[in-house]
mmCIF file of C-alpha atoms and ligand atoms in Angstrom:
data_model
loop_
_atom_site.group_PDB
_atom_site.id
_atom_site.type_symbol
_atom_site.label_atom_id
_atom_site.label_comp_id
_atom_site.label_asym_id
_atom_site.label_seq_id
_atom_site.Cartn_x
_atom_site.Cartn_y
_atom_site.Cartn_z
ATOM 1 C CA UNK A 1 -84.231 -33.305 129.827
ATOM 2 C CA UNK A 2 -86.559 -30.789 131.434
ATOM 3 C CA UNK A 3 -84.158 -30.346 134.296
ATOM 4 C CA UNK A 4 -81.397 -29.691 131.787
ATOM 5 C CA UNK A 5 -83.535 -27.070 130.052
ATOM 6 C CA UNK A 6 -84.127 -25.469 133.413
ATOM 7 C CA UNK A 7 -80.344 -25.420 133.996
ATOM 8 C CA UNK A 8 -79.846 -23.928 130.542
ATOM 9 C CA UNK A 9 -82.261 -21.072 131.234
ATOM 10 C CA UNK A 10 -80.644 -20.363 134.606
ATOM 11 C CA UNK A 11 -77.217 -20.398 132.939
ATOM 12 C CA UNK A 12 -78.446 -17.983 130.242
ATOM 13 C CA UNK A 13 -79.796 -15.466 132.710
ATOM 14 C CA UNK A 14 -76.467 -15.014 134.440
ATOM 15 C CA UNK A 15 -74.060 -15.589 131.512
ATOM 16 C CA UNK A 16 -75.472 -14.040 128.360
ATOM 17 C CA UNK A 17 -73.703 -11.237 126.512
ATOM 18 C CA UNK A 18 -75.080 -7.718 126.762
ATOM 19 C CA UNK A 19 -76.050 -7.034 123.165
ATOM 20 C CA UNK A 20 -78.023 -3.899 122.243
ATOM 21 C CA UNK A 21 -80.957 -5.811 120.716
ATOM 22 C CA UNK A 22 -81.285 -7.969 123.819
ATOM 23 C CA UNK A 23 -82.392 -4.977 125.881
ATOM 24 C CA UNK A 24 -85.662 -4.654 124.004
ATOM 25 C CA UNK A 25 -88.766 -6.539 122.951
ATOM 26 C CA UNK A 26 -89.586 -3.913 120.314
ATOM 27 C CA UNK A 27 -90.214 -5.933 117.123
ATOM 28 C CA UNK A 28 -88.726 -3.197 114.925
ATOM 29 C CA UNK A 29 -85.355 -3.346 116.703
ATOM 30 C CA UNK A 30 -85.406 -7.148 116.809
ATOM 31 C CA UNK A 31 -86.175 -7.273 113.097
ATOM 32 C CA UNK A 32 -83.372 -4.805 112.297
ATOM 33 C CA UNK A 33 -80.864 -6.864 114.291
ATOM 34 C CA UNK A 34 -81.970 -10.101 112.632
ATOM 35 C CA UNK A 35 -81.595 -8.672 109.118
ATOM 36 C CA UNK A 36 -78.197 -7.149 109.926
ATOM 37 C CA UNK A 37 -76.944 -10.377 111.520
ATOM 38 C CA UNK A 38 -77.810 -12.554 108.530
ATOM 39 C CA UNK A 39 -74.393 -13.553 107.091
ATOM 40 C CA UNK A 40 -72.715 -11.045 109.450
ATOM 41 C CA UNK A 41 -70.761 -11.625 112.671
ATOM 42 C CA UNK A 42 -72.137 -10.106 115.878
ATOM 43 C CA UNK A 43 -69.115 -7.827 116.439
ATOM 44 C CA UNK A 44 -69.321 -6.584 112.857
ATOM 45 C CA UNK A 45 -73.118 -6.102 113.077
ATOM 46 C CA UNK A 46 -73.227 -4.032 116.301
ATOM 47 C CA UNK A 47 -72.008 -0.698 114.814
ATOM 48 C CA UNK A 48 -74.437 -1.074 111.914
ATOM 49 C CA UNK A 49 -77.288 -1.794 114.315
ATOM 50 C CA UNK A 50 -76.424 1.327 116.319
ATOM 51 C CA UNK A 51 -76.151 3.480 113.193
ATOM 52 C CA UNK A 52 -79.481 2.278 111.829
ATOM 53 C CA UNK A 53 -81.366 2.658 115.110
ATOM 54 C CA UNK A 54 -79.928 6.151 115.593
ATOM 55 C CA UNK A 55 -80.725 7.317 112.097
ATOM 56 C CA UNK A 56 -84.073 5.500 111.872
ATOM 57 C CA UNK A 57 -85.421 5.158 115.422
ATOM 58 C CA UNK A 58 -88.770 3.728 114.252
ATOM 59 C CA UNK A 59 -90.181 1.855 111.303
ATOM 60 C CA UNK A 60 -91.840 5.128 110.213
ATOM 61 C CA UNK A 61 -88.422 6.806 109.925
ATOM 62 C CA UNK A 62 -87.013 3.911 107.924
ATOM 63 C CA UNK A 63 -90.075 3.732 105.658
ATOM 64 C CA UNK A 64 -89.586 7.339 104.611
ATOM 65 C CA UNK A 65 -85.881 6.900 103.754
ATOM 66 C CA UNK A 66 -84.679 6.563 100.172
ATOM 67 C CA UNK A 67 -82.829 3.527 98.908
ATOM 68 C CA UNK A 68 -79.573 5.307 98.215
ATOM 69 C CA UNK A 69 -79.161 6.581 101.779
ATOM 70 C CA UNK A 70 -80.100 3.180 103.225
ATOM 71 C CA UNK A 71 -77.541 1.494 100.953
ATOM 72 C CA UNK A 72 -74.908 4.014 101.988
ATOM 73 C CA UNK A 73 -75.487 3.211 105.662
ATOM 74 C CA UNK A 74 -75.426 -0.489 104.803
ATOM 75 C CA UNK A 75 -72.156 -0.240 102.879
ATOM 76 C CA UNK A 76 -69.649 -2.882 103.990
ATOM 77 C CA UNK A 77 -72.224 -5.488 105.016
ATOM 78 C CA UNK A 78 -72.678 -6.922 101.516
ATOM 79 C CA UNK A 79 -75.721 -8.848 100.242
ATOM 80 C CA UNK A 80 -77.514 -5.582 99.512
ATOM 81 C CA UNK A 81 -80.798 -7.285 98.746
ATOM 82 C CA UNK A 82 -81.151 -7.465 102.545
ATOM 83 C CA UNK A 83 -81.123 -3.654 102.701
ATOM 84 C CA UNK A 84 -83.442 -3.241 99.750
ATOM 85 C CA UNK A 85 -85.951 -5.750 101.162
ATOM 86 C CA UNK A 86 -85.679 -4.105 104.556
ATOM 87 C CA UNK A 87 -86.782 -0.814 103.052
ATOM 88 C CA UNK A 88 -89.635 -2.452 101.145
ATOM 89 C CA UNK A 89 -90.800 -4.277 104.282
ATOM 90 C CA UNK A 90 -90.694 -1.041 106.352
ATOM 91 C CA UNK A 91 -92.876 0.687 103.752
ATOM 92 C CA UNK A 92 -95.334 -2.211 103.762
ATOM 93 C CA UNK A 93 -95.527 -2.336 107.560
ATOM 94 C CA UNK A 94 -96.385 1.357 107.613
ATOM 95 C CA UNK A 95 -98.803 1.234 104.667
ATOM 96 C CA UNK A 96 -100.614 -2.005 105.509
ATOM 97 C CA UNK A 97 -100.178 -2.459 109.278
ATOM 98 C CA UNK A 98 -100.012 1.186 110.424
ATOM 99 C CA UNK A 99 -96.441 0.642 111.626
ATOM 100 C CA UNK A 100 -97.243 -2.392 113.863
ATOM 101 C CA UNK A 101 -95.382 -5.602 113.077
ATOM 102 C CA UNK A 102 -97.945 -8.398 112.644
ATOM 103 C CA UNK A 103 -97.941 -11.058 115.361
ATOM 104 C CA UNK A 104 -99.035 -13.840 113.020
ATOM 105 C CA UNK A 105 -95.924 -15.676 111.768
ATOM 106 C CA UNK A 106 -97.579 -16.333 108.393
ATOM 107 C CA UNK A 107 -98.162 -12.605 107.849
ATOM 108 C CA UNK A 108 -94.586 -11.871 108.914
ATOM 109 C CA UNK A 109 -93.288 -14.384 106.355
ATOM 110 C CA UNK A 110 -95.112 -12.530 103.568
ATOM 111 C CA UNK A 111 -93.070 -9.358 104.163
ATOM 112 C CA UNK A 112 -90.077 -8.783 101.833
ATOM 113 C CA UNK A 113 -86.854 -10.326 103.141
ATOM 114 C CA UNK A 114 -88.528 -12.072 106.088
ATOM 115 C CA UNK A 115 -88.107 -15.826 105.745
ATOM 116 C CA UNK A 116 -89.206 -18.520 108.200
ATOM 117 C CA UNK A 117 -86.175 -17.959 110.461
ATOM 118 C CA UNK A 118 -86.570 -14.183 110.808
ATOM 119 C CA UNK A 119 -90.349 -14.495 111.204
ATOM 120 C CA UNK A 120 -89.880 -17.024 114.035
ATOM 121 C CA UNK A 121 -87.261 -14.770 115.669
ATOM 122 C CA UNK A 122 -89.582 -11.736 115.627
ATOM 123 C CA UNK A 123 -92.618 -13.743 116.797
ATOM 124 C CA UNK A 124 -90.751 -15.444 119.644
ATOM 125 C CA UNK A 125 -88.342 -12.716 120.784
ATOM 126 C CA UNK A 126 -90.734 -9.764 120.488
ATOM 127 C CA UNK A 127 -94.086 -11.422 121.190
ATOM 128 C CA UNK A 128 -92.942 -14.525 123.123
ATOM 129 C CA UNK A 129 -94.897 -16.828 120.791
ATOM 130 C CA UNK A 130 -93.890 -20.519 120.663
ATOM 131 C CA UNK A 131 -91.914 -20.609 117.422
ATOM 132 C CA UNK A 132 -88.504 -22.288 117.248
ATOM 133 C CA UNK A 133 -85.569 -20.334 115.847
ATOM 134 C CA UNK A 134 -83.112 -22.722 114.229
ATOM 135 C CA UNK A 135 -79.743 -21.232 113.312
ATOM 136 C CA UNK A 136 -76.262 -22.766 113.121
ATOM 137 C CA UNK A 137 -75.863 -22.609 116.907
ATOM 138 C CA UNK A 138 -79.161 -24.393 117.491
ATOM 139 C CA UNK A 139 -78.312 -27.112 114.974
ATOM 140 C CA UNK A 140 -75.012 -27.682 116.726
ATOM 141 C CA UNK A 141 -76.352 -27.784 120.286
ATOM 142 C CA UNK A 142 -79.372 -29.991 119.529
ATOM 143 C CA UNK A 143 -77.485 -32.376 117.247
ATOM 144 C CA UNK A 144 -74.831 -32.918 119.912
ATOM 145 C CA UNK A 145 -77.222 -33.248 122.841
ATOM 146 C CA UNK A 146 -79.519 -35.684 120.995
ATOM 147 C CA UNK A 147 -76.930 -37.342 118.732
ATOM 148 C CA UNK A 148 -78.901 -36.405 115.594
ATOM 149 C CA UNK A 149 -77.079 -37.597 112.490
ATOM 150 C CA UNK A 150 -79.337 -36.031 109.839
ATOM 151 C CA UNK A 151 -77.055 -33.775 107.724
ATOM 152 C CA UNK A 152 -78.092 -30.233 108.647
ATOM 153 C CA UNK A 153 -77.825 -29.089 105.030
ATOM 154 C CA UNK A 154 -80.196 -31.823 103.816
ATOM 155 C CA UNK A 155 -83.867 -31.494 102.881
ATOM 156 C CA UNK A 156 -85.813 -32.436 106.001
ATOM 157 C CA UNK A 157 -83.283 -31.275 108.603
ATOM 158 C CA UNK A 158 -84.818 -27.903 109.321
ATOM 159 C CA UNK A 159 -88.248 -29.355 109.999
ATOM 160 C CA UNK A 160 -86.801 -32.057 112.257
ATOM 161 C CA UNK A 161 -84.804 -29.592 114.388
ATOM 162 C CA UNK A 162 -87.648 -27.079 114.475
ATOM 163 C CA UNK A 163 -90.063 -29.716 115.770
ATOM 164 C CA UNK A 164 -87.616 -30.732 118.469
ATOM 165 C CA UNK A 165 -86.949 -27.116 119.529
ATOM 166 C CA UNK A 166 -90.671 -26.398 119.749
ATOM 167 C CA UNK A 167 -91.281 -29.531 121.833
ATOM 168 C CA UNK A 168 -88.491 -28.555 124.210
ATOM 169 C CA UNK A 169 -89.708 -25.000 124.667
ATOM 170 C CA UNK A 170 -93.310 -25.990 125.256
ATOM 171 C CA UNK A 171 -93.220 -25.508 129.017
ATOM 172 C CA UNK A 172 -90.872 -22.512 129.012
ATOM 173 C CA UNK A 173 -90.761 -18.943 127.740
ATOM 174 C CA UNK A 174 -90.117 -19.239 123.960
ATOM 175 C CA UNK A 175 -88.107 -15.989 123.913
ATOM 176 C CA UNK A 176 -85.880 -17.158 126.727
ATOM 177 C CA UNK A 177 -85.488 -20.699 125.379
ATOM 178 C CA UNK A 178 -84.543 -19.586 121.861
ATOM 179 C CA UNK A 179 -82.016 -17.047 123.089
ATOM 180 C CA UNK A 180 -80.533 -19.479 125.613
ATOM 181 C CA UNK A 181 -79.879 -22.236 123.044
ATOM 182 C CA UNK A 182 -78.368 -19.775 120.579
ATOM 183 C CA UNK A 183 -76.198 -18.236 123.273
ATOM 184 C CA UNK A 184 -75.014 -21.617 124.505
ATOM 185 C CA UNK A 185 -73.973 -22.436 120.927
ATOM 186 C CA UNK A 186 -72.133 -19.116 120.619
ATOM 187 C CA UNK A 187 -70.327 -19.190 123.974
ATOM 188 C CA UNK A 188 -70.010 -22.801 125.204
ATOM 189 C CA UNK A 189 -70.995 -25.396 122.610
ATOM 190 C CA UNK A 190 -68.679 -23.903 119.994
ATOM 191 C CA UNK A 191 -67.787 -25.652 116.727
ATOM 192 C CA UNK A 192 -64.226 -26.356 117.932
ATOM 193 C CA UNK A 193 -63.294 -27.228 121.523
ATOM 194 C CA UNK A 194 -66.720 -26.980 123.161
ATOM 195 C CA UNK A 195 -66.463 -26.084 126.832
ATOM 196 C CA UNK A 196 -68.336 -29.172 128.076
ATOM 197 C CA UNK A 197 -66.993 -28.773 131.616
ATOM 198 C CA UNK A 198 -69.030 -25.585 132.071
ATOM 199 C CA UNK A 199 -72.053 -26.654 130.054
ATOM 200 C CA UNK A 200 -75.484 -26.760 131.736
ATOM 201 C CA UNK A 201 -76.593 -29.538 129.326
ATOM 202 C CA UNK A 202 -73.640 -31.815 130.004
ATOM 203 C CA UNK A 203 -75.466 -34.481 132.016
ATOM 204 C CA UNK A 204 -77.946 -35.156 129.182
ATOM 205 C CA UNK A 205 -75.578 -34.728 126.227
ATOM 206 C CA UNK A 206 -75.113 -37.654 123.848
ATOM 207 C CA UNK A 207 -71.978 -36.274 122.150
ATOM 208 C CA UNK A 208 -70.302 -35.572 125.480
ATOM 209 C CA UNK A 209 -71.094 -39.026 126.859
ATOM 210 C CA UNK A 210 -69.655 -40.677 123.728
ATOM 211 C CA UNK A 211 -66.794 -38.204 123.336
ATOM 212 C CA UNK A 212 -68.102 -37.446 119.816
ATOM 213 C CA UNK A 213 -68.495 -33.675 119.937
ATOM 214 C CA UNK A 214 -66.449 -33.321 116.716
ATOM 215 C CA UNK A 215 -68.831 -35.610 114.811
ATOM 216 C CA UNK A 216 -71.850 -33.321 115.241
ATOM 217 C CA UNK A 217 -73.509 -31.602 113.523
ATOM 218 C CA UNK A 218 -73.287 -33.813 110.444
ATOM 219 C CA UNK A 219 -72.959 -32.009 107.119
ATOM 220 C CA UNK A 220 -73.302 -33.381 103.580
ATOM 221 C CA UNK A 221 -70.326 -32.439 101.319
ATOM 222 C CA UNK A 222 -70.721 -29.049 99.621
ATOM 223 C CA UNK A 223 -70.672 -28.275 95.900
ATOM 224 C CA UNK A 224 -67.371 -26.727 94.785
ATOM 225 C CA UNK A 225 -67.229 -22.908 94.722
ATOM 226 C CA UNK A 226 -67.165 -21.392 91.235
ATOM 227 C CA UNK A 227 -64.632 -18.728 90.300
ATOM 228 C CA UNK A 228 -65.837 -15.709 88.353
ATOM 229 C CA UNK A 229 -63.488 -13.115 86.836
ATOM 230 C CA UNK A 230 -64.542 -9.474 86.696
ATOM 231 C CA UNK A 231 -62.720 -7.072 84.410
ATOM 232 C CA UNK A 232 -63.744 -3.532 85.260
ATOM 233 C CA UNK A 233 -63.264 -0.482 83.059
ATOM 234 C CA UNK A 234 -62.817 2.664 85.101
ATOM 235 C CA UNK A 235 -63.320 5.173 82.296
ATOM 236 C CA UNK A 236 -62.414 8.792 82.892
ATOM 237 C CA UNK A 237 -63.808 11.456 80.578
ATOM 238 C CA UNK A 238 -63.054 15.182 80.683
ATOM 239 C CA UNK A 239 -66.155 17.338 80.679
ATOM 240 C CA UNK A 240 -66.044 21.105 81.229
ATOM 241 C CA UNK A 241 -62.344 20.710 82.054
ATOM 242 C CA UNK A 242 -63.283 18.447 84.985
ATOM 243 C CA UNK A 243 -62.548 14.713 85.177
ATOM 244 C CA UNK A 244 -65.686 12.589 85.290
ATOM 245 C CA UNK A 245 -66.224 8.865 85.662
ATOM 246 C CA UNK A 246 -68.729 6.595 84.040
ATOM 247 C CA UNK A 247 -70.673 4.706 86.665
ATOM 248 C CA UNK A 248 -72.955 1.756 86.148
ATOM 249 C CA UNK A 249 -76.020 0.981 88.272
ATOM 250 C CA UNK A 250 -76.392 -2.767 88.594
ATOM 251 C CA UNK A 251 -79.619 -4.594 87.799
ATOM 252 C CA UNK A 252 -82.428 -4.965 90.306
ATOM 253 C CA UNK A 253 -81.609 -8.612 90.987
ATOM 254 C CA UNK A 254 -78.572 -10.707 91.812
ATOM 255 C CA UNK A 255 -75.664 -9.889 94.071
ATOM 256 C CA UNK A 256 -75.079 -6.178 94.487
ATOM 257 C CA UNK A 257 -78.561 -5.426 93.128
ATOM 258 C CA UNK A 258 -79.001 -1.679 92.536
ATOM 259 C CA UNK A 259 -75.469 -0.824 93.696
ATOM 260 C CA UNK A 260 -73.097 1.226 91.565
ATOM 261 C CA UNK A 261 -69.905 -0.012 89.940
ATOM 262 C CA UNK A 262 -68.138 0.331 86.591
ATOM 263 C CA UNK A 263 -68.815 -1.321 83.233
ATOM 264 C CA UNK A 264 -67.352 -4.805 83.411
ATOM 265 C CA UNK A 265 -67.034 -8.194 81.781
ATOM 266 C CA UNK A 266 -67.859 -11.254 83.883
ATOM 267 C CA UNK A 267 -66.119 -14.366 82.569
ATOM 268 C CA UNK A 268 -65.336 -17.888 83.735
ATOM 269 C CA UNK A 269 -61.720 -17.560 82.578
ATOM 270 C CA UNK A 270 -59.450 -14.537 83.123
ATOM 271 C CA UNK A 271 -59.465 -12.092 80.173
ATOM 272 C CA UNK A 272 -56.044 -11.018 78.936
ATOM 273 C CA UNK A 273 -55.501 -7.291 78.425
ATOM 274 C CA UNK A 274 -55.710 -7.257 74.587
ATOM 275 C CA UNK A 275 -58.891 -9.284 74.644
ATOM 276 C CA UNK A 276 -60.436 -7.045 77.304
ATOM 277 C CA UNK A 277 -59.617 -3.849 75.380
ATOM 278 C CA UNK A 278 -60.814 -5.373 72.111
ATOM 279 C CA UNK A 279 -64.130 -6.366 73.718
ATOM 280 C CA UNK A 280 -64.563 -2.927 75.291
ATOM 281 C CA UNK A 281 -64.057 -1.279 71.866
ATOM 282 C CA UNK A 282 -66.578 -3.673 70.328
ATOM 283 C CA UNK A 283 -69.054 -2.715 73.029
ATOM 284 C CA UNK A 284 -68.300 0.940 72.195
ATOM 285 C CA UNK A 285 -67.237 1.602 75.759
ATOM 286 C CA UNK A 286 -63.996 2.909 74.266
ATOM 287 C CA UNK A 287 -63.169 4.696 70.999
ATOM 288 C CA UNK A 288 -60.817 2.891 68.610
ATOM 289 C CA UNK A 289 -58.031 5.314 69.544
ATOM 290 C CA UNK A 290 -57.630 8.522 71.588
ATOM 291 C CA UNK A 291 -57.549 6.796 74.923
ATOM 292 C CA UNK A 292 -54.763 5.632 77.121
ATOM 293 C CA UNK A 293 -54.476 3.032 79.830
ATOM 294 C CA UNK A 294 -53.455 4.758 83.034
ATOM 295 C CA UNK A 295 -53.286 1.856 85.401
ATOM 296 C CA UNK A 296 -54.127 -1.825 85.778
ATOM 297 C CA UNK A 297 -54.834 -2.934 89.312
ATOM 298 C CA UNK A 298 -53.757 -6.062 91.068
ATOM 299 C CA UNK A 299 -56.388 -8.736 91.508
ATOM 300 C CA UNK A 300 -59.037 -8.146 94.183
ATOM 301 C CA UNK A 301 -60.575 -11.225 95.736
ATOM 302 C CA UNK A 302 -64.089 -11.381 97.178
ATOM 303 C CA UNK A 303 -65.644 -14.501 98.658
ATOM 304 C CA UNK A 304 -69.352 -15.242 98.406
ATOM 305 C CA UNK A 305 -71.155 -18.331 99.636
ATOM 306 C CA UNK A 306 -71.053 -20.141 96.278
ATOM 307 C CA UNK A 307 -68.540 -18.094 94.374
ATOM 308 C CA UNK A 308 -65.086 -16.629 94.406
ATOM 309 C CA UNK A 309 -64.866 -13.299 92.584
ATOM 310 C CA UNK A 310 -61.520 -12.141 91.213
ATOM 311 C CA UNK A 311 -61.626 -8.572 89.955
ATOM 312 C CA UNK A 312 -59.188 -6.413 88.060
ATOM 313 C CA UNK A 313 -59.688 -2.720 87.350
ATOM 314 C CA UNK A 314 -58.387 -1.145 84.140
ATOM 315 C CA UNK A 315 -58.256 2.604 84.524
ATOM 316 C CA UNK A 316 -58.608 4.382 81.192
ATOM 317 C CA UNK A 317 -58.577 8.029 80.242
ATOM 318 C CA UNK A 318 -60.400 9.104 77.118
ATOM 319 C CA UNK A 319 -58.554 12.024 75.590
ATOM 320 C CA UNK A 320 -60.369 15.200 74.536
ATOM 321 C CA UNK A 321 -64.036 15.595 75.055
ATOM 322 C CA UNK A 322 -65.240 12.581 73.127
ATOM 323 C CA UNK A 323 -68.870 12.882 74.031
ATOM 324 C CA UNK A 324 -69.816 10.333 71.369
ATOM 325 C CA UNK A 325 -68.149 7.791 73.580
ATOM 326 C CA UNK A 326 -70.241 8.508 76.617
ATOM 327 C CA UNK A 327 -72.197 5.372 77.236
ATOM 328 C CA UNK A 328 -75.833 6.332 77.383
ATOM 329 C CA UNK A 329 -76.868 3.697 79.919
ATOM 330 C CA UNK A 330 -74.197 4.903 82.369
ATOM 331 C CA UNK A 331 -74.061 7.818 84.745
ATOM 332 C CA UNK A 332 -71.407 10.469 84.262
ATOM 333 C CA UNK A 333 -70.303 11.759 87.632
ATOM 334 C CA UNK A 334 -67.502 13.932 88.977
ATOM 335 C CA UNK A 335 -64.717 12.074 90.795
ATOM 336 C CA UNK A 336 -65.560 14.113 93.858
ATOM 337 C CA UNK A 337 -69.152 12.793 93.935
ATOM 338 C CA UNK A 338 -68.125 9.146 94.193
ATOM 339 C CA UNK A 339 -68.714 9.030 97.949
ATOM 340 C CA UNK A 340 -72.439 9.587 97.447
ATOM 341 C CA UNK A 341 -72.894 6.303 95.599
ATOM 342 C CA UNK A 342 -73.197 2.963 97.414
ATOM 343 C CA UNK A 343 -70.719 0.539 95.861
ATOM 344 C CA UNK A 344 -69.827 -3.130 96.539
ATOM 345 C CA UNK A 345 -67.061 -3.597 99.135
ATOM 346 C CA UNK A 346 -64.676 -4.849 96.487
ATOM 347 C CA UNK A 347 -65.096 -1.648 94.441
ATOM 348 C CA UNK A 348 -64.857 0.481 97.587
ATOM 349 C CA UNK A 349 -61.534 -1.164 98.415
ATOM 350 C CA UNK A 350 -60.153 -0.410 94.952
ATOM 351 C CA UNK A 351 -61.348 3.214 95.073
ATOM 352 C CA UNK A 352 -59.637 3.699 98.426
ATOM 353 C CA UNK A 353 -56.438 2.007 97.240
ATOM 354 C CA UNK A 354 -56.153 4.329 94.251
ATOM 355 C CA UNK A 355 -57.367 7.235 96.392
ATOM 356 C CA UNK A 356 -60.361 8.048 94.244
ATOM 357 C CA UNK A 357 -62.119 8.231 97.597
ATOM 358 C CA UNK A 358 -60.347 9.087 100.810
ATOM 359 C CA UNK A 359 -59.377 6.483 103.410
HETATM 360 S S1 SF4 B 1 -71.861 -30.979 126.811
HETATM 361 FE FE1 SF4 B 1 -70.437 -30.218 125.322
HETATM 362 S S2 SF4 B 1 -71.152 -31.001 123.360
HETATM 363 FE FE2 SF4 B 1 -72.821 -31.254 124.841
HETATM 364 S S3 SF4 B 1 -74.064 -29.415 124.582
HETATM 365 FE FE3 SF4 B 1 -72.611 -29.003 126.197
HETATM 366 S S4 SF4 B 1 -70.854 -28.025 125.217
HETATM 367 FE FE4 SF4 B 1 -72.101 -28.992 123.634
#
């Protein structure tokens, strides 16, 4: 197999994609790229990487940013806890490590938002330390080459693949090995129609020899995705003759942590209109009269790993200046200030559709 690994590294050096984070061994840039690329495609992640590195060229710049501006730059990537942890980690790296990323993988793993995968990526790609990086591409390549039938979403799989990767890299540069396997998975050993004819690992590949590429990697069946219905109330109030909106800042945990949206009901079944209005009056989001429904949106669909979200927006205008119906836990902002607030993609899409913010 060593000869195959040699072929793989040679292949990588002349065939890899030019990606901005490949041109550096600066741990800050590598860390940024790894956080951005979690649950994000490379082509989608590149502009975000460029924007972040331009606005925050060092960990010191990022550490002194505030959460709202970081979230605004992050908008569209989803999973905002990545951005919030990124900011916390930057602050800790500056405060505790004087701006130097630790080299010890165990210290890296203690930083907010840095799990075993990201820690191994920073340690190997920035410091060339012998830690395996096991992502979907690596699972696919190694399971096919070695005919490993352990389901990759089962308990011990990660440890098994990590051990194998670290054995294979032992006589090579860890940074080069990790990047080469991942790149082979992205460009040649793809999920569908792997390009075995041009693969540097072909001569030692179990799946190729048995014509079983489609049977690897093995996956255990997934739990069914749950559907959650969101009924949003976009409540307009006139204050000083100017239309204002009531905005909600979400809790510190869960999806969309700390982002802004509107008061909403989250239910397992769709709410019909009468029920939704009745519940909103009970919650005192609306007065018993003196309001009118301006618009009810179509359904907006948003897919998460374990959930399908179906959202509907009910736009309501409260007549007169009914300040008693301002909800104290909510922000009251001018329509024109909406752009300053980071919102979930689904809400952003609605706001653009109804032109509350410009396209
Ligand atoms: S020979 Fe085919 S299946 Fe085997 S590693 Fe290469 S591309 Fe993947």
